[in-house]
Coordinates of C-alpha atoms in Angstrom, one line a residue:
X277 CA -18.2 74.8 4.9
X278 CA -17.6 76.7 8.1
X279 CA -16.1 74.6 10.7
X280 CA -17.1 76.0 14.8
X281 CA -13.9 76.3 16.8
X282 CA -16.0 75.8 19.3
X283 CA -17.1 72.4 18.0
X284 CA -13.9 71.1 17.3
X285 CA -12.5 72.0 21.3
X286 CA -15.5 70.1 22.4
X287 CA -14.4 67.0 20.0
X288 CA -11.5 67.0 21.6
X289 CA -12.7 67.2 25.2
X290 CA -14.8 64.0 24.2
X291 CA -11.9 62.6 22.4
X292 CA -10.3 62.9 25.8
X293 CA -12.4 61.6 28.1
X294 CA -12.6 58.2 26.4
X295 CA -8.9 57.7 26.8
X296 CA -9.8 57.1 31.0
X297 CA -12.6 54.2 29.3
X298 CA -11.3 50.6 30.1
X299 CA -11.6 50.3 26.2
X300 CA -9.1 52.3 25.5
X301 CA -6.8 50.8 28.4
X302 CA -7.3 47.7 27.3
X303 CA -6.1 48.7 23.7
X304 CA -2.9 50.3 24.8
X305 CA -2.1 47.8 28.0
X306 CA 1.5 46.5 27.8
X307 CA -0.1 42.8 27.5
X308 CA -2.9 44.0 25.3
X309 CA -2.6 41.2 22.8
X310 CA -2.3 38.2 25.6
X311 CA -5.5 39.4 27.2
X312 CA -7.2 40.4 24.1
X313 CA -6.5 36.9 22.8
X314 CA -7.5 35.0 26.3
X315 CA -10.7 36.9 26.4
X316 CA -11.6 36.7 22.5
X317 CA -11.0 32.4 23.6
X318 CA -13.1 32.4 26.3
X319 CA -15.9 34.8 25.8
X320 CA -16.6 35.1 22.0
X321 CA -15.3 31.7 20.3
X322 CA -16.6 29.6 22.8
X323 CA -20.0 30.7 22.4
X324 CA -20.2 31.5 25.8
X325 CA -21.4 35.2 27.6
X326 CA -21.2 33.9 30.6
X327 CA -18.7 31.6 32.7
X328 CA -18.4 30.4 35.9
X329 CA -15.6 31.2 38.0
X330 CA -14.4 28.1 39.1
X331 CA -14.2 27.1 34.8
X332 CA -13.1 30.8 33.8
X333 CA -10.0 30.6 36.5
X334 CA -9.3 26.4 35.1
X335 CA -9.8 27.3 31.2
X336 CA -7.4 30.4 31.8
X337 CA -5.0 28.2 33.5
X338 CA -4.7 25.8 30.4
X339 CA -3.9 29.3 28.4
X340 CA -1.8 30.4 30.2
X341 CA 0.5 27.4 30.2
X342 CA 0.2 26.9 26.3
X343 CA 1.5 30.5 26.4
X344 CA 4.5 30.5 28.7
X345 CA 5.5 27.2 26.5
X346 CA 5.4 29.6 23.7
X347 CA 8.0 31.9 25.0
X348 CA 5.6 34.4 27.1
X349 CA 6.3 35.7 30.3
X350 CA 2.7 35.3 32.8
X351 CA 4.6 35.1 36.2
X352 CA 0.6 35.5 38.0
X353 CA -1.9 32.8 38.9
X354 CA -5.4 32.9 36.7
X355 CA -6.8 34.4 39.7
X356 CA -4.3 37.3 40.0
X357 CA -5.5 38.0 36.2
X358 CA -8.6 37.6 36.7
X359 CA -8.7 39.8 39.8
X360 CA -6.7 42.5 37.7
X361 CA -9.2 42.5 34.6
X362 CA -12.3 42.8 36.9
X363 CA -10.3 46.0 38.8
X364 CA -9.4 47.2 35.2
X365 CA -13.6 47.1 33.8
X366 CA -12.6 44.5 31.0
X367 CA -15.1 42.2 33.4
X368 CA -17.9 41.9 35.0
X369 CA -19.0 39.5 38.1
X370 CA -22.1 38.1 39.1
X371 CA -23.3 36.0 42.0
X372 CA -26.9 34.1 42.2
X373 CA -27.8 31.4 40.4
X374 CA -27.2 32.0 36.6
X375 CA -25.3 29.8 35.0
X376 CA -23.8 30.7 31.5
X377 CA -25.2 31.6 28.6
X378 CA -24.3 29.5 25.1
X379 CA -23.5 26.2 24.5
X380 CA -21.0 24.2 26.8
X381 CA -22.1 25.4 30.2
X382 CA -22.9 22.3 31.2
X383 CA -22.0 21.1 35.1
X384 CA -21.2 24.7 35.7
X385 CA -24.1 26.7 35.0
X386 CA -25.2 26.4 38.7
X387 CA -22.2 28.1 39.8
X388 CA -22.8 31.1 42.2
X389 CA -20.0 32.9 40.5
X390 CA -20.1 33.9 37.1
X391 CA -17.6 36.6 34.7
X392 CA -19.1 37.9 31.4
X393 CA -17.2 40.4 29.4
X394 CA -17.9 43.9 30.0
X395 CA -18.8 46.4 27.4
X396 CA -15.9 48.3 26.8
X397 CA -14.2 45.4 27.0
X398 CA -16.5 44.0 23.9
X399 CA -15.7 47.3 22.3
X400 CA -11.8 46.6 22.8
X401 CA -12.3 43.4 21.1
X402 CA -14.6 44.2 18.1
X403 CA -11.6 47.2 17.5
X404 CA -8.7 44.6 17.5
X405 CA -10.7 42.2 15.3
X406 CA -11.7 45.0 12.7
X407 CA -7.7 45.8 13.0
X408 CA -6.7 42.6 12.2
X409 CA -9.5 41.2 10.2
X410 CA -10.8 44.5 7.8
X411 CA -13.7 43.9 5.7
X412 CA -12.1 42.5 2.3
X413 CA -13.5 45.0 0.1
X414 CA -17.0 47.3 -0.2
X415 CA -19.4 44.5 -0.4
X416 CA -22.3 44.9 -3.2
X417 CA -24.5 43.4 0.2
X418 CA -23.6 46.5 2.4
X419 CA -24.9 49.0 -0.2
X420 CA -27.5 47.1 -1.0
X421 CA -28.5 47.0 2.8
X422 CA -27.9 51.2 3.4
X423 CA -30.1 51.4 0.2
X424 CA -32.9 49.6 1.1
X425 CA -33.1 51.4 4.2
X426 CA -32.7 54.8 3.4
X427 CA -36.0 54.0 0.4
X428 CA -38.1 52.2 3.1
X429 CA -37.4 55.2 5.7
X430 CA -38.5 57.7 3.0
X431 CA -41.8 55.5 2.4
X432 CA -42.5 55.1 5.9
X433 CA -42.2 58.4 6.7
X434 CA -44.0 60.1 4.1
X435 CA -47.6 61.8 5.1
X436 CA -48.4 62.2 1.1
X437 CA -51.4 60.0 0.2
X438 CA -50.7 60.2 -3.6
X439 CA -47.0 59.7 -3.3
X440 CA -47.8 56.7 -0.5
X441 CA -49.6 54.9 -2.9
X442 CA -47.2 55.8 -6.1
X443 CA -44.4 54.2 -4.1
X444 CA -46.7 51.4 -3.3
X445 CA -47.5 50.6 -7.0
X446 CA -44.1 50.9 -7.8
X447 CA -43.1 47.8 -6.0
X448 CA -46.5 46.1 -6.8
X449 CA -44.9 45.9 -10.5
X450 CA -41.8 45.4 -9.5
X451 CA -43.1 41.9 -7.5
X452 CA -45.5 41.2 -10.5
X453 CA -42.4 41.4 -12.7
X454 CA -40.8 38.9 -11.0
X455 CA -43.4 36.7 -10.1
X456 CA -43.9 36.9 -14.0
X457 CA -40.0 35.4 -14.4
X458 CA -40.2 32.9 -12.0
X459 CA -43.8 31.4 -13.9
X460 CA -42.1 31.5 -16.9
X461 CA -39.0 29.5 -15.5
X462 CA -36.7 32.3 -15.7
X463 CA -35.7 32.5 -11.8
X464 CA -32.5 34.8 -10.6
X465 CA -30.4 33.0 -8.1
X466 CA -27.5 34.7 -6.6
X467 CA -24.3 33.6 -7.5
X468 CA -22.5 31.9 -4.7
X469 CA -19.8 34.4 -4.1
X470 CA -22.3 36.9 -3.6
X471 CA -24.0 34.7 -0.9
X472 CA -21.3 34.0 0.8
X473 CA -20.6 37.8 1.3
X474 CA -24.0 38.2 2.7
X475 CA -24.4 36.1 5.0
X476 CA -20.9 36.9 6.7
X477 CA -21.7 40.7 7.0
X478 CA -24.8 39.4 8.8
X479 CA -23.1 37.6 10.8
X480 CA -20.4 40.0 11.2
X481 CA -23.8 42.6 12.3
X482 CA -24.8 40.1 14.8
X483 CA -21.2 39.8 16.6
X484 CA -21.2 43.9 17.2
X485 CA -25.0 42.7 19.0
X486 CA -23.3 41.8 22.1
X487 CA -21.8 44.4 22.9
X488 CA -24.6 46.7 22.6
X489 CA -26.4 44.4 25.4
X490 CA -24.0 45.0 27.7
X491 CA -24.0 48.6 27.1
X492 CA -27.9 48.5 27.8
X493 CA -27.4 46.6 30.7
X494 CA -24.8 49.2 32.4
X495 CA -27.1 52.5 31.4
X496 CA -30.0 51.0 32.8
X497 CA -28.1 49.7 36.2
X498 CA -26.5 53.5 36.0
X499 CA -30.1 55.2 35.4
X500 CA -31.5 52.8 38.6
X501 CA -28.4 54.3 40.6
X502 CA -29.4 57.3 39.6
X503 CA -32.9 57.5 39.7
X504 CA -32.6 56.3 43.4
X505 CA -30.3 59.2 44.1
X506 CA -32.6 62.1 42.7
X507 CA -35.4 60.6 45.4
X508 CA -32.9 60.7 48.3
X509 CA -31.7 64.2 47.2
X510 CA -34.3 66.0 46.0
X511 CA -35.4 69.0 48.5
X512 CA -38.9 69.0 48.1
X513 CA -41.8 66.6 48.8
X514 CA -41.5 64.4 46.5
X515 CA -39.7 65.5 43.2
X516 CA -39.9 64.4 39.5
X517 CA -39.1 60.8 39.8
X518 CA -40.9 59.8 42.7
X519 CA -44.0 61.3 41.1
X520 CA -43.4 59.7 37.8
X521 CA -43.5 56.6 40.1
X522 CA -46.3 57.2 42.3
X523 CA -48.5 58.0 38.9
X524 CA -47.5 54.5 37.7
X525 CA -44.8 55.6 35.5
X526 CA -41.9 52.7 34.5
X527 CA -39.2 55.2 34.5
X528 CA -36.7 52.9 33.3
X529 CA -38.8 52.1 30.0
X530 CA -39.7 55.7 29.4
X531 CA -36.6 57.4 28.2
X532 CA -34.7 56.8 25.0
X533 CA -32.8 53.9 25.8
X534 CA -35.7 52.1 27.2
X535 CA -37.9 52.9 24.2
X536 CA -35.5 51.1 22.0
X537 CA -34.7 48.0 24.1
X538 CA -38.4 47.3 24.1
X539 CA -39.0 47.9 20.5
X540 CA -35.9 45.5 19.9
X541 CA -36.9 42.9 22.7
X542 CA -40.8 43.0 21.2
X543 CA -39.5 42.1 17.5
X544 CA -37.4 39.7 18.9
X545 CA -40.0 37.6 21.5
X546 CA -42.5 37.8 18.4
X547 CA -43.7 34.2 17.8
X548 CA -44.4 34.8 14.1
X549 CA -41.1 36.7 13.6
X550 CA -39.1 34.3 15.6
X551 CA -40.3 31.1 13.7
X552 CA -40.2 32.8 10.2
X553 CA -36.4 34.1 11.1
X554 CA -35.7 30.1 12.4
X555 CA -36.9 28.7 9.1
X556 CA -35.1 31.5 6.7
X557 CA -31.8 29.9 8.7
X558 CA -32.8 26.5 7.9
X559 CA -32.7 27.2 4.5
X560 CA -30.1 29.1 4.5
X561 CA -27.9 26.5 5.6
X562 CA -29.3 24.1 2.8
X563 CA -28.7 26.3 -0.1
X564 CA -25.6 24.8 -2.6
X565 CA -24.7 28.3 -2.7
X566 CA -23.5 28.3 1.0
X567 CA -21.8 25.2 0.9
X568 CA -18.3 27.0 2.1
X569 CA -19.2 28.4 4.6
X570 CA -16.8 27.6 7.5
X571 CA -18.1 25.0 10.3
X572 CA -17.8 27.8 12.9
X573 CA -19.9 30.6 10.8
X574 CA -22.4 27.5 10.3
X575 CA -23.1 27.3 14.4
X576 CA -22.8 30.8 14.8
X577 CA -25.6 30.9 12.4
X578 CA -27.7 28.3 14.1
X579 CA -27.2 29.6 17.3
X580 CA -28.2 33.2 16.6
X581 CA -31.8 33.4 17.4
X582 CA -31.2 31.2 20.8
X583 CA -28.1 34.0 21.4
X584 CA -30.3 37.0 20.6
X585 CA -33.1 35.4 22.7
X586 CA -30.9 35.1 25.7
X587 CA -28.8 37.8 26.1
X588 CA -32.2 39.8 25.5
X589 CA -34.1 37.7 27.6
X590 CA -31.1 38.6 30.3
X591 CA -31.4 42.6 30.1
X592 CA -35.1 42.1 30.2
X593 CA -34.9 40.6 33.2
X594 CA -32.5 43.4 34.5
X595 CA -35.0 46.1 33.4
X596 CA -37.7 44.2 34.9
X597 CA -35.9 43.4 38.5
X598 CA -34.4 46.6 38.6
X599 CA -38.3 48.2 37.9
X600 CA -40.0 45.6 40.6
X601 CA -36.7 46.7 43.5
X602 CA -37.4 50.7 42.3
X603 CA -41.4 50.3 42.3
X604 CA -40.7 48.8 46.0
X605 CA -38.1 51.1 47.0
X606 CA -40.8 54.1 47.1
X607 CA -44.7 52.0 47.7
X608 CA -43.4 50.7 50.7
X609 CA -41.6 54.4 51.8
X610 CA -37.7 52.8 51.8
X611 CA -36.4 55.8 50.7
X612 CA -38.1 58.2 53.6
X613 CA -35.5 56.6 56.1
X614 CA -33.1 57.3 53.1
X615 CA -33.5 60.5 52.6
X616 CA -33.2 60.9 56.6
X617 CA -29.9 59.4 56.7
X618 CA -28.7 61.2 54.0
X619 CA -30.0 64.5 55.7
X620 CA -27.8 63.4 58.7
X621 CA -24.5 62.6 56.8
X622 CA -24.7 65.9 55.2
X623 CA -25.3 67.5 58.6
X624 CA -22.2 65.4 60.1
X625 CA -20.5 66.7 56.9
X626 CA -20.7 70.0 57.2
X627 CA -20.5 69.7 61.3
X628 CA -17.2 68.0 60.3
X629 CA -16.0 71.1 58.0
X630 CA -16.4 73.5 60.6
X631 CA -14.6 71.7 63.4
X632 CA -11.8 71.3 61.1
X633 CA -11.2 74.9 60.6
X634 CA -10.5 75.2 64.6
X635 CA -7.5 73.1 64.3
X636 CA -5.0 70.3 62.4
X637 CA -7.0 67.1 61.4
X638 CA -3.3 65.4 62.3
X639 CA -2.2 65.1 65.4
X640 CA 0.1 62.9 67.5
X641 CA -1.6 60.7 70.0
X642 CA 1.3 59.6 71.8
X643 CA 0.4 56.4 71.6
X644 CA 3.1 53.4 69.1
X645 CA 1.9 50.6 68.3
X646 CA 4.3 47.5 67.4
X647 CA 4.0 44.3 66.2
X648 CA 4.7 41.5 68.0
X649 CA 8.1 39.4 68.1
X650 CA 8.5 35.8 69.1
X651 CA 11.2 35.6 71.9
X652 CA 13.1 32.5 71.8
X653 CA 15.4 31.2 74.3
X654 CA 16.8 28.4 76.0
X655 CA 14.9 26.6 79.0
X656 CA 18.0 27.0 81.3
X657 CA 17.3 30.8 80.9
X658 CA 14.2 30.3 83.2
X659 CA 14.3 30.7 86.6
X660 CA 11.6 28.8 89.0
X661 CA 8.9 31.2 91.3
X662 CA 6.2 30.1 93.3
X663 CA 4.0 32.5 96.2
X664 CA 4.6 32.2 99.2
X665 CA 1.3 30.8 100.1
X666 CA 1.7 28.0 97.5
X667 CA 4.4 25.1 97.1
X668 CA 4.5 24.3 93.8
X669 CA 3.3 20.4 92.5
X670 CA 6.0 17.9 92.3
X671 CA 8.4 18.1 89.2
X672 CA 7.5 15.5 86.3
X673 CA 10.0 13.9 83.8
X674 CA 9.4 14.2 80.6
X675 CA 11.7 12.8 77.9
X676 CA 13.8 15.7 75.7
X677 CA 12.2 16.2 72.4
X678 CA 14.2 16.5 69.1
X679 CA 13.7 20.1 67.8
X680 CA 15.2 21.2 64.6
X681 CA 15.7 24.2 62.9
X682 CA 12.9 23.8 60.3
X683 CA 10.7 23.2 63.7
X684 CA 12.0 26.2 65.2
X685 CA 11.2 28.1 61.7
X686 CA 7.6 27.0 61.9
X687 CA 6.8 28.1 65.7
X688 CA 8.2 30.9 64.6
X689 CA 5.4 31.3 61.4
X690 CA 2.9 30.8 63.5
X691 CA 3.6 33.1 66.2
X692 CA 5.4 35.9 64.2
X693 CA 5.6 37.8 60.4
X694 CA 9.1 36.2 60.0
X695 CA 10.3 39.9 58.5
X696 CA 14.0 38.4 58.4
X697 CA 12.3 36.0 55.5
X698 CA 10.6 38.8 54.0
X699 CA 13.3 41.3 54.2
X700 CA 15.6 38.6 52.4
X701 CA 12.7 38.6 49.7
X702 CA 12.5 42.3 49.4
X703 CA 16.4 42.3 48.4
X704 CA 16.4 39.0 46.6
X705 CA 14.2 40.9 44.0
X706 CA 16.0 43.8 44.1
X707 CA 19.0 41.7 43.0
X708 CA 16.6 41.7 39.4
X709 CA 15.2 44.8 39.6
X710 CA 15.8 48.1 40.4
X711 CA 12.8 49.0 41.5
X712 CA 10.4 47.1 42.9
X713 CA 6.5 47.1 44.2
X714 CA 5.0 44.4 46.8
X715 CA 3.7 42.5 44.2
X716 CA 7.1 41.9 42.1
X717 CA 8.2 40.5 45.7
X718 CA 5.1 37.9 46.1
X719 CA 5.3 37.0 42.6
X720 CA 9.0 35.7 42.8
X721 CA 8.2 34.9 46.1
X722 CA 5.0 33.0 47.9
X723 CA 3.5 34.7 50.6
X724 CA 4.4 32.0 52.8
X725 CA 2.2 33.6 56.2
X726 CA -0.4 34.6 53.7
X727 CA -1.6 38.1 54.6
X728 CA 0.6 37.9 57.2
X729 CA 3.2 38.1 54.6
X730 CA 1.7 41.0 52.7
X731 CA 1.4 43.2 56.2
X732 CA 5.3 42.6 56.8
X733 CA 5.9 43.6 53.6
X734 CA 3.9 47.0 54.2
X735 CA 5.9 47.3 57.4
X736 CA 9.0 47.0 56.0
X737 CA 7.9 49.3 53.4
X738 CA 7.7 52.0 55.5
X739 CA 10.4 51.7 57.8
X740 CA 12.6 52.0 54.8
X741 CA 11.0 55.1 53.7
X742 CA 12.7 56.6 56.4
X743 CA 16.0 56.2 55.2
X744 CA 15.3 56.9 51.3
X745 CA 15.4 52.9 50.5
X746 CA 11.8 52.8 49.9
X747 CA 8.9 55.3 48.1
X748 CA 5.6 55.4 49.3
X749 CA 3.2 57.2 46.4
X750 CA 0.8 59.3 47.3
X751 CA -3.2 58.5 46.8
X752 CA -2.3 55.4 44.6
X753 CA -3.3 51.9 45.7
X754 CA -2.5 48.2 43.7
X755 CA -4.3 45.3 44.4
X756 CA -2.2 43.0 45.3
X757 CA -3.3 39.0 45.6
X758 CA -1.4 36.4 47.7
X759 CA -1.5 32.4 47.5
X760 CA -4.1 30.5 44.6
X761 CA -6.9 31.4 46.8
X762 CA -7.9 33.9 44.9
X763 CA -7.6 36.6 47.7
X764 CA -6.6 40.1 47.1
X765 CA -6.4 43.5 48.9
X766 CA -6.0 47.1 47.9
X767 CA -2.5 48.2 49.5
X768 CA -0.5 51.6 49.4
X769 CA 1.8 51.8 46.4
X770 CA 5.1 51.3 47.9
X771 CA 8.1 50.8 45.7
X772 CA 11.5 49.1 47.4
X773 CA 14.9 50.7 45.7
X774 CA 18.3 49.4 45.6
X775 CA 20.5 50.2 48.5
X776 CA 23.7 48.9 49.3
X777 CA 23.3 48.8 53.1
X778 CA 23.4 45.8 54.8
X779 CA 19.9 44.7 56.6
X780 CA 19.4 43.7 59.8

C-alpha cells in the first residue's frame, strides 16, 4: 500500500485544527472531570436538553456544594461557571419563550433564558463516557446490525432485474422457513443475555443522537450567516444565492446537510412509522427477556420517540425560521441597504488605510484624565463667604450628629472607588500567591462597589505596571464576573506580582 506524504501532512493539519475546538478544551481543562461530571448531571441524566437559567444556576449551586464537602476546591459562584462555560463553547443560550425539553421542566419552561449543551461539548462528553464506560466486548448485535446493512445496501442498489428478484426469493424462503417453524411450534426466541445486549447498543445509538442535532443546528445557523454574507458581498447584480432565492430555491434544504435532516425528520414525523416504533417499545418493555434492564435504561427507552420528536421538531423549526427570516431578507430588498452599508465600510476602510500611512495612529492629546477622590475634612476647615450684594439668611442650630468610622467608610463608597480597600486586597492575595490576575482578587475578595471595584482594580493595575509590580498581556482579555448577579465584563489580562514595597 503506498501511503501520500502529502495525505498524511494534511491529517495532521486537520489533526491540528481540532485541538482550538471547545471539545478538545474541555477534555484537557484543569477541571475537566468537575465540569464534565456537572454537565453529564444536568444535561444528559436528567433528561433534560434544555434548562432555564434561573434552575441551571440553583441545580449547579446544590453541586457545587456537595462537591466542596467532598474535598474540591470551587472558590466561584454558579454564575461565574456558568458565564465561563458559555465563553469556553461547552454551552449554548437562548432567550424567547422555550422552555426545556424532557421531563421535569415543569414551572420553568416559561423561562426567557434557557442553556442547552453545545455540540462539541456533547462530543466531549460522549468521549469521556466511551473512556470510562468501553463497550464490554464485540457484541453478536453490532455485527449483526453492520451486516444487515451492508446486504440491504447491496440489494437496494442493484439495477439487475434477475439478480433483484434472486435476492428477493432468497428471503421469500427464508420467511417461509420460518413461518414454517413457528406453525409447527418450533419458535426461536433470543436468549435473554443476548437481548439485553441489544437493546443497550440501541440505546447507546440513540444517546450519540443528540449530539448530531446540535451539530445540525450550528451548520445550518453557520450556512444562514453565510448565505447572508455572499448576498451583501457579491459584486454583481445579484449572484448565486440570491438567484437560487428569487427562483424559489430553499437553499438551506438543498445542500447535503439539509438533504439528510429532511430525510431523517420525514422518517421520523411518519405517523405509521411513529406508531409502529411506539408499539415495538411497548413490547419491548414487556418481554421476560428484558426484565434487568436498569430503571433508568427503562425511561430512556420510553422517552425515546418523544426525545427524537423534539429535539427534531426543534432544528425543524430552526431550518424553517431561519428559511422564513432569509426568504424575507431578499423579497422585501433588506439586503440592498445592506449591501450599501457594507460598500461604505469598505470605502471608510480603505479611506482609513491611506490616512494612516501619512502619520502615527498614536498620539498624545495632552489631555489626563483622573478619577475622582472624596475630600474629607473637618467643618472648622470652612471658612464663611457671602457677595456683597447679599447678606446671608440667619444661622440655624442644628443638633451634632454621631458619625462613626463605618459611616465615614460608607460616604466614602458611595462617592469614591475606595482603592486603599482594594489595594489592601491586591496584596492580601499576593500574601497566597505569587502571581495574581483581577479575578484571584474578587474571588478572595467581594467586589464590595461592584464594577466600581473591578475599574479600581484595572487602575491600580496599571499604575503598577509602571514600576514592574504588575504585567499587563498583550491582546488577551478574561472575563471577569463580580457579585451573584450574574454580571461579567471582558477586561485586559493584568497580572499583580509580589513586591516588597510598601503601598501608599
Amino acid at each position: 500500500m503506498t501511503r501520500s506524504d502529502a495525505a498524511l501532512v494534511q491529517s495532521a493539519a486537520r489533526f491540528d485544527r481540532v485541538r482550538r475546538d471547545s471539545a478538545w478544551s474541555l477534555l484537557r481543562a484543569n477541571q475537566a472531570p468537575i465540569v464534565l461530571a456537572v454537565l453529564h448531571a444536568n444535561f444528559v441524566e436528567s433528561g433534560e436538553a434544555r434548562v432555564p437559567a434561573t434552575v441551571l444556576f440553583e441545580r449547579i449551586g446544590d453541586d457545587l456544594e456537595a462537591l466542596r464537602v467532598a474535598g474540591h476546591e470551587l472558590p466561584q459562584s454558579p454564575q461565574r461557571y456558568v458565564a465561563d462555560w458559555l465563553d469556553a463553547g461547552y454551552l449554548e443560550r437562548r432567550t424567547g419563550s422555550a422552555g426545556t425539553s424532557g421531563a421535569g421542566s415543569g414551572a420553568g419552561s416559561s423561562a426567557a433564558e434557557t442553556y442547552e449543551l453545545s455540540a462539541d461539548a456533547l462530543a466531549a462528553l460522549r468521549i469521556a463516557t466511551e473512556i470510562v464506560t468501553p463497550p464490554r466486548s464485540v457484541t453478536e448485535s453490532r455485527l449483526t446490525t453492520v451486516m444487515g446493512q451492508l446486504e440491504q445496501l447491496a440489494i437496494d442498489t442493484d439495477t439487475d432485474v434477475a439478480s433483484r428478484l434472486e435476492s428477493l426469493t432468497r428471503e421469500r424462503e427464508r420467511l417461509d422457513h420460518r413461518i414454517s417453524n413457528i406453525r409447527e411450534g418450533r419458535i426461536d426466541v433470543v436468549a435473554p443475555d443476548a437481548a439485553l445486549e441489544r437493546i443497550r447498543d440501541i440505546l447507546l445509538l440513540a444517546e450519540q443522537l443528540p449530539a448530531d442535532f446540535a451539530r445540525v443546528r450550528r451548520d445550518v445557523e453557520s450556512l444562514n450567516v453565510q448565505f447572508r454574507r455572499d448576498i451583501i458581498e457579491s459584486d454583481g447584480a445579484r449572484g448565486e444565492v440570491l438567484d437560487a432565492l428569487f427562483r424559489g430555491v430553499d437553499v438551506l434544504q438543498d445542500n447535503e446537510a439539509g438533504r439528510s435532516f429532511g430525510a431523517f425528520y420525514a422518517l421520523l414525523i411518519n405517523p405509521e412509522r411513529s406508531a409502529g416504533l411506539d408499539r415495538s417499545i411497548d413490547d419491548v418493555l414487556t418481554r421476560d427477556a428484558l426484565g434487568s434492564l436498569k430503571p433508568a435504561e427503562r425511561i430512556a427507552l420510553r422517552t425515546l420517540v418523544e426525545r427524537l420528536t423534539s429535539r427534531g421538531g426543534e432544528v425543524h423549526e430552526v431550518y424553517a425560521s431561519l428559511a422564513r427570516s432569509l426568504r424575507t431578507f431578499v423579497q422585501q430588498r433588506e439586503y440592498v441597504e445592506e449591501r450599501r452599508v457594507s460598500r461604505l465600510l469598505k470605502q471608510a476602510q480603505r479611506a482609513f488605510g491611506e490616512l494612516s500611512g501619512d502619520g502615527s495612529l498614536i498620539r498624545p492629546t495632552g489631555f489626563t484624565l483622573s478619577l475622582s477622590k472624596a475630600q474629607l475634612g473637618s467643618v472648622s476647615q470652612f471658612t464663611m463667604t457671602a457677595p456683597d450684594t447679599e447678606r446671608p439668611p440667619g444661622l440655624v442650630d442644628n443638633p451634632p450628629v454621631e458619625l462613626d468610622l463605618d459611616r465615614v467608610r460608607e460616604l466614602i463608597n458611595e462617592s469614591d472607588i475606595n482603592l486603599y480597600e482594594l489595594r489592601r486586597n491586591v496584596d492580601a492575595t499576593l500574601e497566597d500567591l505569587p502571581v495574581a490576575s483581577i479575578s484571584d482578587v474578587l474571588d478572595r475578595y467581594p467586589a464590595t462597589q461592584g464594577l466600581g471595584s473591578l475599574i479600581g482594580l484595572l487602575s491600580i493595575g496599571l499604575e503598577r505596571t509602571v514600576n514592574g509590580r504588575a504585567v499587563l498581556v498583550e491582546n488577551e482579555r478574561d472575563l471577569v464576573a463580580w457579585g451573584d448577579s450574574g454580571l461579567a465584563a471582558r477586561v485586559p489580562t493584568i497580572l499583580f506580582t509580589q513586591s516588597s514595597e510598601e503601598h501608599p
